[in-house]
JSON list of C-alpha atoms in Angstrom, two decimals:
[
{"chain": "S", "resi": 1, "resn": "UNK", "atom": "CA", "xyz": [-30.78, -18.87, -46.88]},
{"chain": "S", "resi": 2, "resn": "UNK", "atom": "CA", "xyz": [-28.74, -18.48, -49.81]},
{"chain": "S", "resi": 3, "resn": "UNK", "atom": "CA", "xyz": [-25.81, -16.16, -49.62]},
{"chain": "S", "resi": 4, "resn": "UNK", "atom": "CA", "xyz": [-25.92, -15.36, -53.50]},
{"chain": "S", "resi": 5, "resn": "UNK", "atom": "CA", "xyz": [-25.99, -11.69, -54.80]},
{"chain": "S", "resi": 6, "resn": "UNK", "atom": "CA", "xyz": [-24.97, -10.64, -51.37]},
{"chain": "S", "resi": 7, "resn": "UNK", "atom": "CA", "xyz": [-22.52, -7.93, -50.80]},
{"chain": "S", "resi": 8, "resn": "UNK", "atom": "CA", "xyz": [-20.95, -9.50, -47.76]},
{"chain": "S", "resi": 9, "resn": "UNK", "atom": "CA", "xyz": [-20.64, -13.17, -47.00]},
{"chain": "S", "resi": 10, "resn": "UNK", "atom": "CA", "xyz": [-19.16, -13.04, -43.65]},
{"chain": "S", "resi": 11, "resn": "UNK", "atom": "CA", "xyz": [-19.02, -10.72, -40.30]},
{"chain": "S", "resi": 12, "resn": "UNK", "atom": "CA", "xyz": [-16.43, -10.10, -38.18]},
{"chain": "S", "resi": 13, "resn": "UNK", "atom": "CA", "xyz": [-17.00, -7.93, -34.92]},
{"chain": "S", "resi": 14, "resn": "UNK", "atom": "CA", "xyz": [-13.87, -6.87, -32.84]},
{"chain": "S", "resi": 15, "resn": "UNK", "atom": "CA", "xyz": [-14.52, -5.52, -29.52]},
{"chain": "S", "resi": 16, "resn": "UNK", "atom": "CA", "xyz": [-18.25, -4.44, -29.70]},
{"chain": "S", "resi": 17, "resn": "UNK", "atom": "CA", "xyz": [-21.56, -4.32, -32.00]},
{"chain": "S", "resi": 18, "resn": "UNK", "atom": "CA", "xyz": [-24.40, -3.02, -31.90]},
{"chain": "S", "resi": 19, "resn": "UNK", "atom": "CA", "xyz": [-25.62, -4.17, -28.12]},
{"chain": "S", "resi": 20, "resn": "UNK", "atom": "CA", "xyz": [-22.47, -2.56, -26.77]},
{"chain": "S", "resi": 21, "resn": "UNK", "atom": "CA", "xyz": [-23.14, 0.27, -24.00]},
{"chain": "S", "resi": 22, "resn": "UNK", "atom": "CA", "xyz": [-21.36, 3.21, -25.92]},
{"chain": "S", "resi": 23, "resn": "UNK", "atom": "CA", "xyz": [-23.31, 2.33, -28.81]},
{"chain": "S", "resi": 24, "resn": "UNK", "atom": "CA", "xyz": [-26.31, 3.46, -27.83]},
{"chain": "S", "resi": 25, "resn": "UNK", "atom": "CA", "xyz": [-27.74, 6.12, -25.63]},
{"chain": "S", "resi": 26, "resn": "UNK", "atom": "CA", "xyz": [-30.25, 4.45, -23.99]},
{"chain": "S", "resi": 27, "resn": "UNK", "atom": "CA", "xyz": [-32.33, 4.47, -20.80]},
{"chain": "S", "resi": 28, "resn": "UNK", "atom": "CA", "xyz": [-32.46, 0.75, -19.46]},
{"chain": "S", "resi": 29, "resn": "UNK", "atom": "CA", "xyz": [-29.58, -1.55, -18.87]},
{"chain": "S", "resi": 30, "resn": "UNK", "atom": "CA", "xyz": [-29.19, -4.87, -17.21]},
{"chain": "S", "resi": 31, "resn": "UNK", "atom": "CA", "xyz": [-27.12, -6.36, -14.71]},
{"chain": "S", "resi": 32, "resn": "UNK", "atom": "CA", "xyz": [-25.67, -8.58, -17.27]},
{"chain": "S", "resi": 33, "resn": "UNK", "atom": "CA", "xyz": [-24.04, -5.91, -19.24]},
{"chain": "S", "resi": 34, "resn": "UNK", "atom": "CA", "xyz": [-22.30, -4.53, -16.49]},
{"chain": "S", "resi": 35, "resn": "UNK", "atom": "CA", "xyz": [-18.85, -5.59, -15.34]},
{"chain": "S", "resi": 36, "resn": "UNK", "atom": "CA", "xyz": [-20.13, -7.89, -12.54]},
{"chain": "S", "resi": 37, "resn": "UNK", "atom": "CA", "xyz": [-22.28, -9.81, -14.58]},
{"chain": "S", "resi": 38, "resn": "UNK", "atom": "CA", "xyz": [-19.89, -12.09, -15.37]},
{"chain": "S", "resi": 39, "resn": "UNK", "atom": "CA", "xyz": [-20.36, -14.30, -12.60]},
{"chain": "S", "resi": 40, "resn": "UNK", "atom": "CA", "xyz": [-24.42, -13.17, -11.21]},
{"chain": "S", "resi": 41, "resn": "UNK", "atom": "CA", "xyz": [-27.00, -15.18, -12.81]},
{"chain": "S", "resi": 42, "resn": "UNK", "atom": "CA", "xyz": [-29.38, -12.55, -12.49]},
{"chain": "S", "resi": 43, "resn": "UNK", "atom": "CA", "xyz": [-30.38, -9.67, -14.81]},
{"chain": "S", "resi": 44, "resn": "UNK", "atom": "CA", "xyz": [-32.01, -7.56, -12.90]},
{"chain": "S", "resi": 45, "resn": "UNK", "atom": "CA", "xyz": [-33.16, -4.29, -14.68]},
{"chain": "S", "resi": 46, "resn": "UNK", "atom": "CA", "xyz": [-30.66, -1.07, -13.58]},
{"chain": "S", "resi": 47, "resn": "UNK", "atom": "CA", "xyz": [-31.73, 2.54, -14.82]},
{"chain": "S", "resi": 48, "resn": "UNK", "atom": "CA", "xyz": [-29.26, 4.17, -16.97]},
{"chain": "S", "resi": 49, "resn": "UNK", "atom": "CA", "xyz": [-29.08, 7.77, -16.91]},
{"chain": "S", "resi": 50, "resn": "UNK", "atom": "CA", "xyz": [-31.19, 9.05, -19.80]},
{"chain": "S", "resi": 51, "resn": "UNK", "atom": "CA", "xyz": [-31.33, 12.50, -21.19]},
{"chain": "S", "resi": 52, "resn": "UNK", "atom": "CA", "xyz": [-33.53, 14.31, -18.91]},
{"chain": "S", "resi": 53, "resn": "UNK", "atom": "CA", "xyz": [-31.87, 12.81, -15.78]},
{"chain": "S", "resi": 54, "resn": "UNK", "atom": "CA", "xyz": [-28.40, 13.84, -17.15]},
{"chain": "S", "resi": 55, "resn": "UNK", "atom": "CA", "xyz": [-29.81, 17.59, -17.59]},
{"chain": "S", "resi": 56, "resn": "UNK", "atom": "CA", "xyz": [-31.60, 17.58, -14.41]},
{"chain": "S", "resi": 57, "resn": "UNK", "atom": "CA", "xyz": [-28.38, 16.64, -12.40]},
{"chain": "S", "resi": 58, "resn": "UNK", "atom": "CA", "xyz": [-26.04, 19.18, -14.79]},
{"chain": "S", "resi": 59, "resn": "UNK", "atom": "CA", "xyz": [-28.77, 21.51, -13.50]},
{"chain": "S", "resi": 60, "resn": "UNK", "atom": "CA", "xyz": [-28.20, 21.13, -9.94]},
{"chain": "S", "resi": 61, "resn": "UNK", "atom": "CA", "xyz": [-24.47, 20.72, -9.71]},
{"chain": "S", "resi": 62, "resn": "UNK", "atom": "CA", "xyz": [-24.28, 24.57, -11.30]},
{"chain": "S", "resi": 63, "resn": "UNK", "atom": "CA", "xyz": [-27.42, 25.57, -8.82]},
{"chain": "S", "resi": 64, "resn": "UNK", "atom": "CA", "xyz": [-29.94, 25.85, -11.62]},
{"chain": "S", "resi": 65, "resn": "UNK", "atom": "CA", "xyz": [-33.59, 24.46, -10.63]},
{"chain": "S", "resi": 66, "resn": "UNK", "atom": "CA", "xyz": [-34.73, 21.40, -12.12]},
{"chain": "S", "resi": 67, "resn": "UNK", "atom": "CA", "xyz": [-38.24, 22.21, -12.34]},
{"chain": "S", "resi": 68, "resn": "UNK", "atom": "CA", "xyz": [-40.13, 23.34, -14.22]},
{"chain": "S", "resi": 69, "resn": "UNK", "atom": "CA", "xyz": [-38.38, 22.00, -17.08]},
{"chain": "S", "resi": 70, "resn": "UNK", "atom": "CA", "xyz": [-39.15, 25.84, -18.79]},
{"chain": "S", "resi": 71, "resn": "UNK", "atom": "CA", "xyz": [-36.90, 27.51, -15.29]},
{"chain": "S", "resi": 72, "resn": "UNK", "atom": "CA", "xyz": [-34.42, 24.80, -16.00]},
{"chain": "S", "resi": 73, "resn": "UNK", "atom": "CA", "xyz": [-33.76, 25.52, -19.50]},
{"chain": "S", "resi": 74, "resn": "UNK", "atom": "CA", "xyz": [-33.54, 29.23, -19.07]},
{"chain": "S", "resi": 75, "resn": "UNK", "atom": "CA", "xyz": [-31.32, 28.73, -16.33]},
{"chain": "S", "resi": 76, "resn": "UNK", "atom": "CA", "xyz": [-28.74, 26.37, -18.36]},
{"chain": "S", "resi": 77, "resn": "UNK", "atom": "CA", "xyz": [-28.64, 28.57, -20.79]},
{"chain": "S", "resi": 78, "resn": "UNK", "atom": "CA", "xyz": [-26.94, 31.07, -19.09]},
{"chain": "S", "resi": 79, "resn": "UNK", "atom": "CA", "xyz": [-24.30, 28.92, -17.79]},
{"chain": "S", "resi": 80, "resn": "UNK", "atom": "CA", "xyz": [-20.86, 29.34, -19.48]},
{"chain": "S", "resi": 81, "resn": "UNK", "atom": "CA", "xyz": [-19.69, 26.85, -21.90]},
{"chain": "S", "resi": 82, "resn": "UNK", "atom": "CA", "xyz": [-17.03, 25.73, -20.41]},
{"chain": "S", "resi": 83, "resn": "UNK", "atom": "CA", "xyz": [-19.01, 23.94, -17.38]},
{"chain": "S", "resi": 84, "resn": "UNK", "atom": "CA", "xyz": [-20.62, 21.66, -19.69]},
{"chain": "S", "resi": 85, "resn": "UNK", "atom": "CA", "xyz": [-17.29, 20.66, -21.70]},
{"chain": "S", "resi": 86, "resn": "UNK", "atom": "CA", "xyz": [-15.65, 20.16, -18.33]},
{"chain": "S", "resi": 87, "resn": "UNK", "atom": "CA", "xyz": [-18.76, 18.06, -16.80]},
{"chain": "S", "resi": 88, "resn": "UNK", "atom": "CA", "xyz": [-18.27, 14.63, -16.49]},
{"chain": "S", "resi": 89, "resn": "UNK", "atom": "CA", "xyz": [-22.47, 13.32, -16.61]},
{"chain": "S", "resi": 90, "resn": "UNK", "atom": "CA", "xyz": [-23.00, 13.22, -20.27]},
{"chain": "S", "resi": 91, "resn": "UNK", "atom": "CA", "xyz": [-24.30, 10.09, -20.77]},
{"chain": "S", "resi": 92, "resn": "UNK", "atom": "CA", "xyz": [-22.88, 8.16, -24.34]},
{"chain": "S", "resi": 93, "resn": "UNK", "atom": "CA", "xyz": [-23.73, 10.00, -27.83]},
{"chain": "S", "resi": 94, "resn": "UNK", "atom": "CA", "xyz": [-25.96, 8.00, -30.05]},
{"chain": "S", "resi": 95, "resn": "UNK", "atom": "CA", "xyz": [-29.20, 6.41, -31.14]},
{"chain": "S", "resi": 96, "resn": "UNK", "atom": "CA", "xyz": [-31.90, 6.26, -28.42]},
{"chain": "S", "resi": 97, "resn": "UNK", "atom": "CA", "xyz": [-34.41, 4.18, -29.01]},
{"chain": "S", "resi": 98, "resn": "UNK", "atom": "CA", "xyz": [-37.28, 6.45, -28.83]},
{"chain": "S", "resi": 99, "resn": "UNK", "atom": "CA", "xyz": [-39.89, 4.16, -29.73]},
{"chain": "S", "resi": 100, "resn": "UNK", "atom": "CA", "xyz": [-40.43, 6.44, -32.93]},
{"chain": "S", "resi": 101, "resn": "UNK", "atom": "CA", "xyz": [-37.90, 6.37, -35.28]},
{"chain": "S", "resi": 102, "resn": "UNK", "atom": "CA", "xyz": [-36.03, 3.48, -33.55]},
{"chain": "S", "resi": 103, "resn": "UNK", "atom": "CA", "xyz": [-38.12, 0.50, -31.89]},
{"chain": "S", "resi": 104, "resn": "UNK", "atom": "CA", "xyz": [-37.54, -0.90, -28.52]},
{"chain": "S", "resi": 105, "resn": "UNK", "atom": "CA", "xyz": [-35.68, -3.83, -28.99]},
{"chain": "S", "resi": 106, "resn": "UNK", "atom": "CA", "xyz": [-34.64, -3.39, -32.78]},
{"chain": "S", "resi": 107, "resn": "UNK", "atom": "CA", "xyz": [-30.87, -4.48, -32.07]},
{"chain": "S", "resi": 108, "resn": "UNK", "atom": "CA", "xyz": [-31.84, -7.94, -31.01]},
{"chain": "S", "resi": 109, "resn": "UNK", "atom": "CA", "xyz": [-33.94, -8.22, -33.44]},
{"chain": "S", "resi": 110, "resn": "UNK", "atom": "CA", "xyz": [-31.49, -7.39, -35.79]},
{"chain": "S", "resi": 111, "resn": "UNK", "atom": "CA", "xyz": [-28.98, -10.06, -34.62]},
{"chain": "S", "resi": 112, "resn": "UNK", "atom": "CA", "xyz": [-31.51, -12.55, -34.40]},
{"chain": "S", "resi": 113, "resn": "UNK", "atom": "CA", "xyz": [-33.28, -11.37, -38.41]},
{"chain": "S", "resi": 114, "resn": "UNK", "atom": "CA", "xyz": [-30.79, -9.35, -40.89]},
{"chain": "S", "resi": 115, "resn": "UNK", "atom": "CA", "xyz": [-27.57, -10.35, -39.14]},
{"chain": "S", "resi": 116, "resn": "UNK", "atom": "CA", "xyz": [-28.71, -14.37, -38.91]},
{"chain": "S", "resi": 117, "resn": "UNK", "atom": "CA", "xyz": [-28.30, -14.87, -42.38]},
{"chain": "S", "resi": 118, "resn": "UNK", "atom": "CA", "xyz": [-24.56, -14.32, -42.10]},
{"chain": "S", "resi": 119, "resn": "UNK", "atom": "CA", "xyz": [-21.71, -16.35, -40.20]},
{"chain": "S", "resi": 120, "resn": "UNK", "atom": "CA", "xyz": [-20.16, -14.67, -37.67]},
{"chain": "S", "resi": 121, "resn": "UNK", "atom": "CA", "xyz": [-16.74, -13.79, -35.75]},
{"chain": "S", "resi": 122, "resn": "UNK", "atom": "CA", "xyz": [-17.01, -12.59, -32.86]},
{"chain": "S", "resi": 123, "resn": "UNK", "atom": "CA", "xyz": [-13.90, -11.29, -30.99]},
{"chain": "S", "resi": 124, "resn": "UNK", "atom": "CA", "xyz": [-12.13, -9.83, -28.16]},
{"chain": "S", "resi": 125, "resn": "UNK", "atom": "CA", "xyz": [-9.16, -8.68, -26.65]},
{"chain": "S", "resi": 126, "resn": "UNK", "atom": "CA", "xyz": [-6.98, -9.49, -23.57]},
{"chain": "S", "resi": 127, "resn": "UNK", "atom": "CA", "xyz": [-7.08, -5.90, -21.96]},
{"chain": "S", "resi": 128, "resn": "UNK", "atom": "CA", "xyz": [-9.59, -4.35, -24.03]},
{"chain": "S", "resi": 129, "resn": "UNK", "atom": "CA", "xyz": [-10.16, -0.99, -21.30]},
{"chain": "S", "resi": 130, "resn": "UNK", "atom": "CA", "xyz": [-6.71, -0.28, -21.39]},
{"chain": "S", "resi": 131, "resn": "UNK", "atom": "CA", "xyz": [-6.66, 3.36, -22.92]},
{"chain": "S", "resi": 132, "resn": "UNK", "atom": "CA", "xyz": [-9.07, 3.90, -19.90]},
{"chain": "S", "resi": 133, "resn": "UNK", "atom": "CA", "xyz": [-6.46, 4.34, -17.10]},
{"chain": "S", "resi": 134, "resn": "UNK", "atom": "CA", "xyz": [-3.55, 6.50, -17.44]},
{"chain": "S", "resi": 135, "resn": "UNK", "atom": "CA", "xyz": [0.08, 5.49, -19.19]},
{"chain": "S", "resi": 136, "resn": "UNK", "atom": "CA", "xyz": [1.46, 5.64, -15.69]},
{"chain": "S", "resi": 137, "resn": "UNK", "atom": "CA", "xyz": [-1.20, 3.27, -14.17]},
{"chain": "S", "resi": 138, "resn": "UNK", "atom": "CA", "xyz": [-0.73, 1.33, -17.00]},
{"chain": "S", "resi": 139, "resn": "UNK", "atom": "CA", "xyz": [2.94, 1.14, -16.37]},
{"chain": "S", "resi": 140, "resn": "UNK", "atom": "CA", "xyz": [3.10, 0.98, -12.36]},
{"chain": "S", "resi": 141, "resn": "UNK", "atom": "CA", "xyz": [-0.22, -0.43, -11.32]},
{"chain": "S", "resi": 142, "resn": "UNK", "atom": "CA", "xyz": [-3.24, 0.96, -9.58]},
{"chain": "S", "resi": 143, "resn": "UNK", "atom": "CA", "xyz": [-3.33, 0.59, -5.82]},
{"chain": "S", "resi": 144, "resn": "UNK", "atom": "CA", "xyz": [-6.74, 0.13, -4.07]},
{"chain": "S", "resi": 145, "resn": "UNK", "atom": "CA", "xyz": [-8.19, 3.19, -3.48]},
{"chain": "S", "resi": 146, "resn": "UNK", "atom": "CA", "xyz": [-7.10, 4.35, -7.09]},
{"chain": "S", "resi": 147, "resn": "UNK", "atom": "CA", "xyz": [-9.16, 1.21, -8.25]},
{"chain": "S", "resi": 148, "resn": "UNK", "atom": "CA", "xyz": [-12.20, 2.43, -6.28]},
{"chain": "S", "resi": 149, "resn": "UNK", "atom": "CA", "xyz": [-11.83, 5.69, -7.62]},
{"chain": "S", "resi": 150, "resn": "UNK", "atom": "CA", "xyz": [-11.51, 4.80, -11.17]},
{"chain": "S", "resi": 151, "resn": "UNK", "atom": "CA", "xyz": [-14.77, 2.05, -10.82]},
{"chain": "S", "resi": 152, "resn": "UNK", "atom": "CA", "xyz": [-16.64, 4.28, -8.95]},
{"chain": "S", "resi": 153, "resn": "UNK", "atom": "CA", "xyz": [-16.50, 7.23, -11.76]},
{"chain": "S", "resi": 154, "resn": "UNK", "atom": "CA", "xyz": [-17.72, 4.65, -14.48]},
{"chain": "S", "resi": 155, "resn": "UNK", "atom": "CA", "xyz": [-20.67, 3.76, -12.70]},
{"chain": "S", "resi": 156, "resn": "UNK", "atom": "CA", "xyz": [-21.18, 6.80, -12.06]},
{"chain": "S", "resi": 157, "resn": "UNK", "atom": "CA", "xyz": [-21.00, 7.44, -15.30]},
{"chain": "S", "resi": 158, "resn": "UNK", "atom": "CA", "xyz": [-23.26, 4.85, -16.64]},
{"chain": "S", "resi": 159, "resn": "UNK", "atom": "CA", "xyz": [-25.65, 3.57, -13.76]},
{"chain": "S", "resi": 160, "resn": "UNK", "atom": "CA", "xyz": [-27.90, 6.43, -11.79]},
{"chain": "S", "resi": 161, "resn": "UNK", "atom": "CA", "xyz": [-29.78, 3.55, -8.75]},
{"chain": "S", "resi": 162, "resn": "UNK", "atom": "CA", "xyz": [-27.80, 1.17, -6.71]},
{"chain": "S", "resi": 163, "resn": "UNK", "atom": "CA", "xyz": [-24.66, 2.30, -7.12]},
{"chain": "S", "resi": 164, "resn": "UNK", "atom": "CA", "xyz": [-23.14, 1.94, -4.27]},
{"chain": "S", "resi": 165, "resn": "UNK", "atom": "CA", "xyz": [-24.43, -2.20, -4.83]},
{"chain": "S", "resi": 166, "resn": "UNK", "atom": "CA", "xyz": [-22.59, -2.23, -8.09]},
{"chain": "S", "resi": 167, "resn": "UNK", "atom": "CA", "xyz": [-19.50, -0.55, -6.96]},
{"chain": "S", "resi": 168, "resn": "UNK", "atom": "CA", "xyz": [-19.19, -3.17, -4.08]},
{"chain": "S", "resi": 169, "resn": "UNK", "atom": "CA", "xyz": [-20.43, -6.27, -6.52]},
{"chain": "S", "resi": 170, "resn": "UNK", "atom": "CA", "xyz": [-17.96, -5.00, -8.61]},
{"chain": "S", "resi": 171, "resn": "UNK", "atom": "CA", "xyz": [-15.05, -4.72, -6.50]},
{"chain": "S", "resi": 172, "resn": "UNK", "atom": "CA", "xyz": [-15.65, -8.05, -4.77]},
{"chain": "S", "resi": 173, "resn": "UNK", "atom": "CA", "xyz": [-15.96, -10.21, -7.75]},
{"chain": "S", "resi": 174, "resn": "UNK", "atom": "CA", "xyz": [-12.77, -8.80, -9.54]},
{"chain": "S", "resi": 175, "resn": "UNK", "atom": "CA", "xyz": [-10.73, -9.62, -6.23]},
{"chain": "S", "resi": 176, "resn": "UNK", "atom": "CA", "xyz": [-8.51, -12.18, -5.83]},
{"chain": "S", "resi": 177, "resn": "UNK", "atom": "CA", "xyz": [-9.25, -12.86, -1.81]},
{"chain": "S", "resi": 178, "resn": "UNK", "atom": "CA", "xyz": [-6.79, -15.39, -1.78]},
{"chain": "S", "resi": 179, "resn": "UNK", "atom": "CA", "xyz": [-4.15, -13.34, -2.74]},
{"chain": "S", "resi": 180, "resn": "UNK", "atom": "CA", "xyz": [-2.30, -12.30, 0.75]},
{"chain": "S", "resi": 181, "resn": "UNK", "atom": "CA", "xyz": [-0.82, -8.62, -0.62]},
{"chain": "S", "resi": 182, "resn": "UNK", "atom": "CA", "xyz": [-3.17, -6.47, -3.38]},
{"chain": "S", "resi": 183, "resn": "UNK", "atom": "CA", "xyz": [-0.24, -5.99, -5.82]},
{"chain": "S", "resi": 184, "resn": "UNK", "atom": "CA", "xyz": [-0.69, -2.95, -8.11]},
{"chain": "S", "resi": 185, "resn": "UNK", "atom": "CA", "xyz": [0.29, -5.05, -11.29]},
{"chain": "S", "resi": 186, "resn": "UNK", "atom": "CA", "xyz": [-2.88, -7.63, -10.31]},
{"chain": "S", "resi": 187, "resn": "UNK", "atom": "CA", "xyz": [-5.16, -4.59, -8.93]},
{"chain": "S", "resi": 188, "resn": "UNK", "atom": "CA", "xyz": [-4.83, -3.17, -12.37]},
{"chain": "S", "resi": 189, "resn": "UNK", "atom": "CA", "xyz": [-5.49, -6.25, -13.93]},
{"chain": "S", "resi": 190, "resn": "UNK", "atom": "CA", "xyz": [-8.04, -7.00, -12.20]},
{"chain": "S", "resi": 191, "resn": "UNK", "atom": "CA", "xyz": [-9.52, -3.52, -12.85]},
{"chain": "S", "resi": 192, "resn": "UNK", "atom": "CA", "xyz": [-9.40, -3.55, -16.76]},
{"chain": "S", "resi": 193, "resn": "UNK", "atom": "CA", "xyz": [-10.90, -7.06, -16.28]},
{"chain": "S", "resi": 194, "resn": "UNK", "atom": "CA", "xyz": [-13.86, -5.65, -14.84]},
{"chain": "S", "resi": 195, "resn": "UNK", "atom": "CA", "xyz": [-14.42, -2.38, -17.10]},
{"chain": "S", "resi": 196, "resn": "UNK", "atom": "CA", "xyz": [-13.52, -4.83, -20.26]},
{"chain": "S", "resi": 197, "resn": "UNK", "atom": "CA", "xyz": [-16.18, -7.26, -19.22]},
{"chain": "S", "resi": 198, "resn": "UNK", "atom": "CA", "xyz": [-19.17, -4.33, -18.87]},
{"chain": "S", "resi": 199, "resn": "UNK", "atom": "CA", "xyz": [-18.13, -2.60, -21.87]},
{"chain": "S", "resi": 200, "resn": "UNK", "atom": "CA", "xyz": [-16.87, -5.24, -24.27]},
{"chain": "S", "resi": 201, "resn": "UNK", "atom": "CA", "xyz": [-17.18, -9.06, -23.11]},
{"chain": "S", "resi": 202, "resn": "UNK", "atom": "CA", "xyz": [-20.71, -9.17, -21.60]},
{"chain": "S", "resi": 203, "resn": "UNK", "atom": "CA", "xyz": [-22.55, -7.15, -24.32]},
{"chain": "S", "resi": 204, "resn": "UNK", "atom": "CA", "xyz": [-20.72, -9.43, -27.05]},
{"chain": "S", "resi": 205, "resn": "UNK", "atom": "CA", "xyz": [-21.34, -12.07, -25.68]},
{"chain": "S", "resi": 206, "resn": "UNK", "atom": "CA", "xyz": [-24.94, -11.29, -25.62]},
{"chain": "S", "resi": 207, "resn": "UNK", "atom": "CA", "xyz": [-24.88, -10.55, -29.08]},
{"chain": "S", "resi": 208, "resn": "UNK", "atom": "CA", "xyz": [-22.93, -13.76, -29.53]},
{"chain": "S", "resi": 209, "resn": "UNK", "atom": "CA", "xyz": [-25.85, -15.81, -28.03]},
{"chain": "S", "resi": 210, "resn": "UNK", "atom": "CA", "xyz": [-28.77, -13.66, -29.83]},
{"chain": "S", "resi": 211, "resn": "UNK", "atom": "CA", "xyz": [-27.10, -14.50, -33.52]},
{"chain": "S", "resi": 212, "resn": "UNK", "atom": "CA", "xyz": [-26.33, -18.36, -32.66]},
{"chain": "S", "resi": 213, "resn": "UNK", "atom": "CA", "xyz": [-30.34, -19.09, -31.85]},
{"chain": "S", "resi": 214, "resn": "UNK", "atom": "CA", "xyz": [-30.72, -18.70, -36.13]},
{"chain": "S", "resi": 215, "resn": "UNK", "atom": "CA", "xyz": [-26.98, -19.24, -37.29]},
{"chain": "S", "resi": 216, "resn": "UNK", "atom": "CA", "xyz": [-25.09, -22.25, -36.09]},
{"chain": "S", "resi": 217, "resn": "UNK", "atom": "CA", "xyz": [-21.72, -20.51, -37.75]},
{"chain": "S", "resi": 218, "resn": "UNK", "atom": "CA", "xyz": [-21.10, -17.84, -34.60]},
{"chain": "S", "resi": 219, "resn": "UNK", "atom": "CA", "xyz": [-17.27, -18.36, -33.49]},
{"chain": "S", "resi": 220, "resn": "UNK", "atom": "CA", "xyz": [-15.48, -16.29, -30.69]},
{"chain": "S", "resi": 221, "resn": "UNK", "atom": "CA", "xyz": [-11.99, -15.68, -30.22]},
{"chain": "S", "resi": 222, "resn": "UNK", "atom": "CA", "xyz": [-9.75, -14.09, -27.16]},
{"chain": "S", "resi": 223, "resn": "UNK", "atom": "CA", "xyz": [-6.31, -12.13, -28.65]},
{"chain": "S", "resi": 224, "resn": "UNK", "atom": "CA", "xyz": [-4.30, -12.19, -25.76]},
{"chain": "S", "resi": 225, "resn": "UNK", "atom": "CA", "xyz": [-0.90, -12.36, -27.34]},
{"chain": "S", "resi": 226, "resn": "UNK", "atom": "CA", "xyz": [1.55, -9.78, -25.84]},
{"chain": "S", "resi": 227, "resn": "UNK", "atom": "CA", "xyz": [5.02, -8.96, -27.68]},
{"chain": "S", "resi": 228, "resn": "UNK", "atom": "CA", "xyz": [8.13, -8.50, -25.78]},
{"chain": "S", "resi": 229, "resn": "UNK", "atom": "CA", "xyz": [8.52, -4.61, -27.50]},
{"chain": "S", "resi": 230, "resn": "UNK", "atom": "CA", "xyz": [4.64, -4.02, -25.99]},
{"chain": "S", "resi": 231, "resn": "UNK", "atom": "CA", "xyz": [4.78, -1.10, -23.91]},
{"chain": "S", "resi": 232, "resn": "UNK", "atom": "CA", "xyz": [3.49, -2.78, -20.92]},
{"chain": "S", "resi": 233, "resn": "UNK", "atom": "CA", "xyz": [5.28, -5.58, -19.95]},
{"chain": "S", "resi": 234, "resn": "UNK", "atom": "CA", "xyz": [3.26, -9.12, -18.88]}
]
């Protein structure tokens, strides 16, 4: 296809598009956007937590009932604000695809239509979860159980069956058994590696794959370059 009278000739994506987990609200995931995908060959389909699971579960933490929806609503909407700014189960704000206004399925398509017609760079970076931990974890490390806390909460977050199956998957493939003593430096590695990889890597990936069945011209590139005035030294 010609590229002629086109606004843009080429596409660069850093760190996410459009199949990226906090780009979309939406109900289904699978096991190959999450963190431990990286190495299971499977992509077995995981529930998300969807808008009405999300209320129903706000609902119960501050005692409201669930049901009927009409008890629910009157309920929540006595509850103080400040319980629902301080909650931590909203799920990610953004398009849902409803199948309404936005088709099942219309990001893929779009990568594999629209988007085809252009080359593309895709890219990522060394630590990309970073600004997820704290500047002193970042710093000093994570130990164990810090790690398990801080994994557990995003799939929490993000993941409402098998979670205690994730959480151990997770855990066990971003361990280096062979190491004799868990350092803090490499548990927090390791950690970032993990929530990079479900949040970034996989789901770029993905959309790396989708574009290069119609466009031969999809790169990929890892920026892992560290300077020695980085705040967190190698």
């Amino acid at each position: 296809m010609s590229l002629r009278g086109l606004l843009f000739h080429r596409v660069i994506l850093m760190s996410g598009s459009a199949l990226s987990p906090w780009a979309h609200a939406s109900a289904m995931a699978t096991s190959s956007s999450v963190a431990m995908a990286s190495s299971a060959s499977t992509a077995a389909t995981i529930s998300l937590t969807n808008g009405k699971d999300v209320a129903k579960r706000f609902a119960q933490r501050v005692k409201c009932p669930s049901a009927p929806p009409s008890s629910m609503l009157e309920c929540l909407r006595q509850i103080p604000l400040q319980f629902y700014v301080e909650s931590e189960l909203w799920s990610t704000f953004g398009p849902s695809e409803d199948g309404v206004i936005i088709e099942e399925g219309f990001r893929e398509s779009l990568l594999r239509d629209r988007l085809s017609r252009y080359p593309l760079l895709f890219g990522v970076t060394k630590a990309e979860m970073l600004p997820y931990i704290s500047d002193h974890d970042a710093s000093y490390g994570l130990e164990t159980e810090k790690r398990r806390e801080v994994l557990k909460q995003f799939v929490e977050k993000f993941f409402s069956v098998h979670r205690n199956e994730i959480l151990a998957a997770a855990i066990h493939e971003y361990t280096d058994w062979e190491r004799p003593v868990q350092h803090p430096i490499s548990v927090r590695d390791e950690t970032l590696d993990a929530l990079g990889d479900a949040q970034v890597v996989a789901p770029l990936i993905k959309a790396a794959d989708l574009h290069s069945q119609s466009n031969a011209k999809s790169y990929f590139y890892v920026f892992e370059y560290q300077s020695k005035v980085s705040d967190y030294a190698q």
